[in-house]
mmCIF file of C-alpha atoms in Angstrom:
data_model
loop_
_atom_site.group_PDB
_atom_site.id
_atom_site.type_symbol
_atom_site.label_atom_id
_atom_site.label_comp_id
_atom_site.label_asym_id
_atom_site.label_seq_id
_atom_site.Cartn_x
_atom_site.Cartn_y
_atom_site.Cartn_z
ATOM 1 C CA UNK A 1 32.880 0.171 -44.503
ATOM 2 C CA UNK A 2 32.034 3.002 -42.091
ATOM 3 C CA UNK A 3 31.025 6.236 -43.454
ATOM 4 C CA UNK A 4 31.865 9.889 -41.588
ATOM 5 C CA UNK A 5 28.614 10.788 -40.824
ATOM 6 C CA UNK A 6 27.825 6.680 -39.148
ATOM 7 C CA UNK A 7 31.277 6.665 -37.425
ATOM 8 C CA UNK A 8 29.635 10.159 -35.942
ATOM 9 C CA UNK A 9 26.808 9.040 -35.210
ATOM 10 C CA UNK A 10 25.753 6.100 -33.478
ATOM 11 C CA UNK A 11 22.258 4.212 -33.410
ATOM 12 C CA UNK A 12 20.688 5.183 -30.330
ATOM 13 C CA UNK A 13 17.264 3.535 -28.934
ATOM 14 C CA UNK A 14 15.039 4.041 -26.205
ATOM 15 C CA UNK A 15 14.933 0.418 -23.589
ATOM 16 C CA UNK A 16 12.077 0.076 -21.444
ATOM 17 C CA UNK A 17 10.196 3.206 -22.281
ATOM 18 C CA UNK A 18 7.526 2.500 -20.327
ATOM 19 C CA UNK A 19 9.380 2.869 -17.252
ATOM 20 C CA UNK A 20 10.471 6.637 -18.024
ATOM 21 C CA UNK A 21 10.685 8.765 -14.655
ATOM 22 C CA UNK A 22 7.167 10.571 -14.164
ATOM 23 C CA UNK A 23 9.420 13.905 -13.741
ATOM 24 C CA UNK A 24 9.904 13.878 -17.670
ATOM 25 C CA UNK A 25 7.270 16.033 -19.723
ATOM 26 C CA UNK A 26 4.546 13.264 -21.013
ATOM 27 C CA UNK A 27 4.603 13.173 -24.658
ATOM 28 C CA UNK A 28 1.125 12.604 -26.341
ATOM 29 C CA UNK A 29 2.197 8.758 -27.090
ATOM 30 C CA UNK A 30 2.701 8.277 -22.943
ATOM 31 C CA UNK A 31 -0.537 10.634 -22.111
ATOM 32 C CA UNK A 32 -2.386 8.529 -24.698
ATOM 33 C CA UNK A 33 -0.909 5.094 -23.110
ATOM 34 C CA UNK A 34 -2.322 6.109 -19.685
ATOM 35 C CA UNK A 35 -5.698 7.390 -20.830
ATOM 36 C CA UNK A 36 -5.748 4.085 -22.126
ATOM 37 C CA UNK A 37 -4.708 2.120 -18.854
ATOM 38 C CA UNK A 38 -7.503 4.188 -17.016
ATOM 39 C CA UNK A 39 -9.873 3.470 -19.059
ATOM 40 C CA UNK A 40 -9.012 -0.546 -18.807
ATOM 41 C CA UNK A 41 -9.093 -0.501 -15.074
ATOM 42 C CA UNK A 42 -12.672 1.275 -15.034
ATOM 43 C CA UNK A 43 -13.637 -1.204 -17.614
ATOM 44 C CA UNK A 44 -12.421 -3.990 -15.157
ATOM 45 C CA UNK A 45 -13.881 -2.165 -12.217
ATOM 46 C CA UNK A 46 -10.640 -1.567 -10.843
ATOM 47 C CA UNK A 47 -10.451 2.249 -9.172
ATOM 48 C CA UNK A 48 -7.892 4.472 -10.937
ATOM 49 C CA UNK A 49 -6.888 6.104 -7.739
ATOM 50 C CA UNK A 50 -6.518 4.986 -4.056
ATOM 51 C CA UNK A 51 -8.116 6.866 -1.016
ATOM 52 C CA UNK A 52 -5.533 8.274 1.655
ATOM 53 C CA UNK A 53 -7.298 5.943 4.186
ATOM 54 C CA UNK A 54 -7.169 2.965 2.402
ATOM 55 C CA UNK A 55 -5.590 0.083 4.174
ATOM 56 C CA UNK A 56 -2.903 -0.301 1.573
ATOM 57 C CA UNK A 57 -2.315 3.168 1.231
ATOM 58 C CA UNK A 58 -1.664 3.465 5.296
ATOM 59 C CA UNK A 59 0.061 0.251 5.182
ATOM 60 C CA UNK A 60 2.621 1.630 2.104
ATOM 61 C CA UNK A 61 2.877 5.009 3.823
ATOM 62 C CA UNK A 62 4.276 3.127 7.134
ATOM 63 C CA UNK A 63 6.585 0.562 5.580
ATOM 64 C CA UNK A 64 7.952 4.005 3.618
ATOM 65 C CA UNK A 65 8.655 5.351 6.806
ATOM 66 C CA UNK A 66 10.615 2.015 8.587
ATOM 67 C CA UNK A 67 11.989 2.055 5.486
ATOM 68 C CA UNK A 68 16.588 1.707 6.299
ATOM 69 C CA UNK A 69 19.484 1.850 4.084
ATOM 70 C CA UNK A 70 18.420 4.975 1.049
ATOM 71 C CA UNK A 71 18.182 3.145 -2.147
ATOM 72 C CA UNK A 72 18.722 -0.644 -0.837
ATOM 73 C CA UNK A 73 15.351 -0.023 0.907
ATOM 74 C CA UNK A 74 16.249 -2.650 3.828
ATOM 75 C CA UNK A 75 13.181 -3.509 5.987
ATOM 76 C CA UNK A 76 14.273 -5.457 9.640
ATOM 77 C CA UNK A 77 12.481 -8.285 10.202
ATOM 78 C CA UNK A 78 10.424 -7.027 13.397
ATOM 79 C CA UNK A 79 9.525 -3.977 11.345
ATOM 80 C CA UNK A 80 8.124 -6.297 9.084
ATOM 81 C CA UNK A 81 5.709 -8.345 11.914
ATOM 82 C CA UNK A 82 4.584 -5.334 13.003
ATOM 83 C CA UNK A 83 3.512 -4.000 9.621
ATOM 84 C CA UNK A 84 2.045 -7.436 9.030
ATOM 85 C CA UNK A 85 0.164 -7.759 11.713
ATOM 86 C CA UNK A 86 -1.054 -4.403 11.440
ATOM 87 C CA UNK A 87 -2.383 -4.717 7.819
ATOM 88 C CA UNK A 88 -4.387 -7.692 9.126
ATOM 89 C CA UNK A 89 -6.093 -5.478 12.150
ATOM 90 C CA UNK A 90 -6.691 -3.117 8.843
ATOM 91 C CA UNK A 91 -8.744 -6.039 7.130
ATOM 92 C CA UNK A 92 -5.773 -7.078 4.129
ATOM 93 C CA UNK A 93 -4.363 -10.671 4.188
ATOM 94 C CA UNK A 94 -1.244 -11.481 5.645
ATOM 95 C CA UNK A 95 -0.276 -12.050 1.646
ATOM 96 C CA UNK A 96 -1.471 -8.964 0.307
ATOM 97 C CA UNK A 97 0.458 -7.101 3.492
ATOM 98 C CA UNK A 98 3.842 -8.429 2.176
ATOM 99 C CA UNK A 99 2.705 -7.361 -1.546
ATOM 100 C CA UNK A 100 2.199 -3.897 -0.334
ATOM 101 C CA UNK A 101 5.650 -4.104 1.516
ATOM 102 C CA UNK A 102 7.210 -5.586 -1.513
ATOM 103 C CA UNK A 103 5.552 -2.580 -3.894
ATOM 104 C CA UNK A 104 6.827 0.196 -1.951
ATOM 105 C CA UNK A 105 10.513 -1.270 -1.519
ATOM 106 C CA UNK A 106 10.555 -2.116 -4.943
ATOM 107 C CA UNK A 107 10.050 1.344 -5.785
ATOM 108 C CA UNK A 108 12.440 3.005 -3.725
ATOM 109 C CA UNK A 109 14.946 0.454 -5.157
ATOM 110 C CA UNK A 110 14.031 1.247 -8.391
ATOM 111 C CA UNK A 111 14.784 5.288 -7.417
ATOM 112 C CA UNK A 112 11.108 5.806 -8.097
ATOM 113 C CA UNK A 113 9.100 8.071 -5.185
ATOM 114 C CA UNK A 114 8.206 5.319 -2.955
ATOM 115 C CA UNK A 115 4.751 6.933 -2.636
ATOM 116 C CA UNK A 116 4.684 8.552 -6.041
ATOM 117 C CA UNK A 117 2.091 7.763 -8.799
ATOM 118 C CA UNK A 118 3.472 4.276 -9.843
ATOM 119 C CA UNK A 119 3.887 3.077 -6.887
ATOM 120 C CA UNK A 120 0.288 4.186 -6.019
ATOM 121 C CA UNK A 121 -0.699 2.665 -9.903
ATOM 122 C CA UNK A 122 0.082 -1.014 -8.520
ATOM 123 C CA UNK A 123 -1.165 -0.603 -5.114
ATOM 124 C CA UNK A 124 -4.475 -0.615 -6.739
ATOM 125 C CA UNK A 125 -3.586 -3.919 -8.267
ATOM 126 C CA UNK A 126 -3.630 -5.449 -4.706
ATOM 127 C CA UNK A 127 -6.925 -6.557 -3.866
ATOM 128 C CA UNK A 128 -8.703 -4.244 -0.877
ATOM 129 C CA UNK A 129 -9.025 -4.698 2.625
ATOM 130 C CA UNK A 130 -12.034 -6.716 3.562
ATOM 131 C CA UNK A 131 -15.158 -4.840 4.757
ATOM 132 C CA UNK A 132 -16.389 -7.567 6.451
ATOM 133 C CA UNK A 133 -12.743 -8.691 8.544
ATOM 134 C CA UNK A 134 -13.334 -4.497 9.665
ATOM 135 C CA UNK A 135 -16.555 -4.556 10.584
ATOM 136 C CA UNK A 136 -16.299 -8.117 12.387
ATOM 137 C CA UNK A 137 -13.206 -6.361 14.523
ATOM 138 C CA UNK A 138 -15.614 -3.486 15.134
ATOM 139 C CA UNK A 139 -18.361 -5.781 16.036
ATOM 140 C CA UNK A 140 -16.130 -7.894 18.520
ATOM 141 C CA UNK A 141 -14.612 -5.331 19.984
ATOM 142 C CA UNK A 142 -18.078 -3.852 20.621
ATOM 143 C CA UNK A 143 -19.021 -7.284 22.222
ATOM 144 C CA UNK A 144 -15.821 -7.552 24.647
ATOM 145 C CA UNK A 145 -16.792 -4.242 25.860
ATOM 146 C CA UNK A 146 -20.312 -4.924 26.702
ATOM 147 C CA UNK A 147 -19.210 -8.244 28.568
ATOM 148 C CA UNK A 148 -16.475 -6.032 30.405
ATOM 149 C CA UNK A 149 -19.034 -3.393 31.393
ATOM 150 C CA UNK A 150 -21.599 -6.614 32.485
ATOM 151 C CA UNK A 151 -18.994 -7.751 34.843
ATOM 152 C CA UNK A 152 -17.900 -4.608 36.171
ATOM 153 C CA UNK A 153 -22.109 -4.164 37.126
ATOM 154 C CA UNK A 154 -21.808 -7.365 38.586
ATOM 155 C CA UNK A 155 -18.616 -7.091 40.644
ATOM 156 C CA UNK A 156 -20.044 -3.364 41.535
ATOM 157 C CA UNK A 157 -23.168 -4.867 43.047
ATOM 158 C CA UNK A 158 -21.277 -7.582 44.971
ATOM 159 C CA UNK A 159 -19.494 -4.651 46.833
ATOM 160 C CA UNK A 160 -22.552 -3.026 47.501
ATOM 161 C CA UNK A 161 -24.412 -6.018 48.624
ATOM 162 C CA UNK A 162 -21.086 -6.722 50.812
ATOM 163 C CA UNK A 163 -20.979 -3.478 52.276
ATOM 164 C CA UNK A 164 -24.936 -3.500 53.497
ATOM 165 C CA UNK A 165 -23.893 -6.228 55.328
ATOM 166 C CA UNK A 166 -25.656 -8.917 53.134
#
């Protein structure tokens, strides 16, 4: 039989708490919680924040921008090449690329900022671009241009040595 005061006053209870909106005030239980998260990434050697050139970081800010359709976060198809293929130039795997893409659409599904502090909390998660894939574009590209220049000498000197006749 139902009292006054429980026909009044029903059981409430907080689902998912974890995924409260960052706008709310952090309560010492939630500031505690992510003290504790930090600490477990720098434990792991994972960085608790990500640089603003940092190839997932550029790649998340562009997909947020191509970005169609508000909350349903609708990405064409070509958009989606291009960001691919760009994210490889930037040293990630094609992989990693579409987990960045999938991060940031997530969160803009979710009504989340797309580039707000969660969003930027998993992006870290992603492994980094490769140094070496970089620095071995930078090193090829180097390398093209020094056989360009080489045959630009050489084609230079043939029109000389035409000209003189010889």
């Amino acid at each position: 039989m139902m009292t006054p005061a429980t026909a009044h006053a029903p059981a409430l209870r907080l689902v998912n708490e974890s995924a409260l909106p960052e706008a709310q005030p952090l309560t010492r239980g939630h500031r505690a919680a992510r003290r504790v998260r930090s600490e477990n990434r720098l434990a792991v050697g994972i960085q608790t924040g990500i640089e603003p050139f940092d190839a997932r970081w550029v790649l998340a800010v562009r997909t947020s921008q191509l970005l169609d359709g508000g909350r349903a976060a609708i990405l064409r198809p070509d958009h989606r090449r291009k960001l691919v293929s760009m994210a490889v130039g930037l040293g990630l795997r094609p992989f990693d690329a579409n987990l960045v893409i999938a991060i940031v659409q997530d969160s803009a599904r979710s009504g989340l900022p797309v580039l707000g502090r969660m969003t930027e909390d998993r992006l870290v998660l992603v492994p980094a671009a490769r140094e070496a894939a970089a620095s071995s574009t930078r090193d090829q590209a180097i390398r093209l241009l020094a056989v360009a220049a080489g045959i630009g000498m050489a084609m230079l000197g043939g029109v000389l040595m035409w000209m003189r006749g010889g």
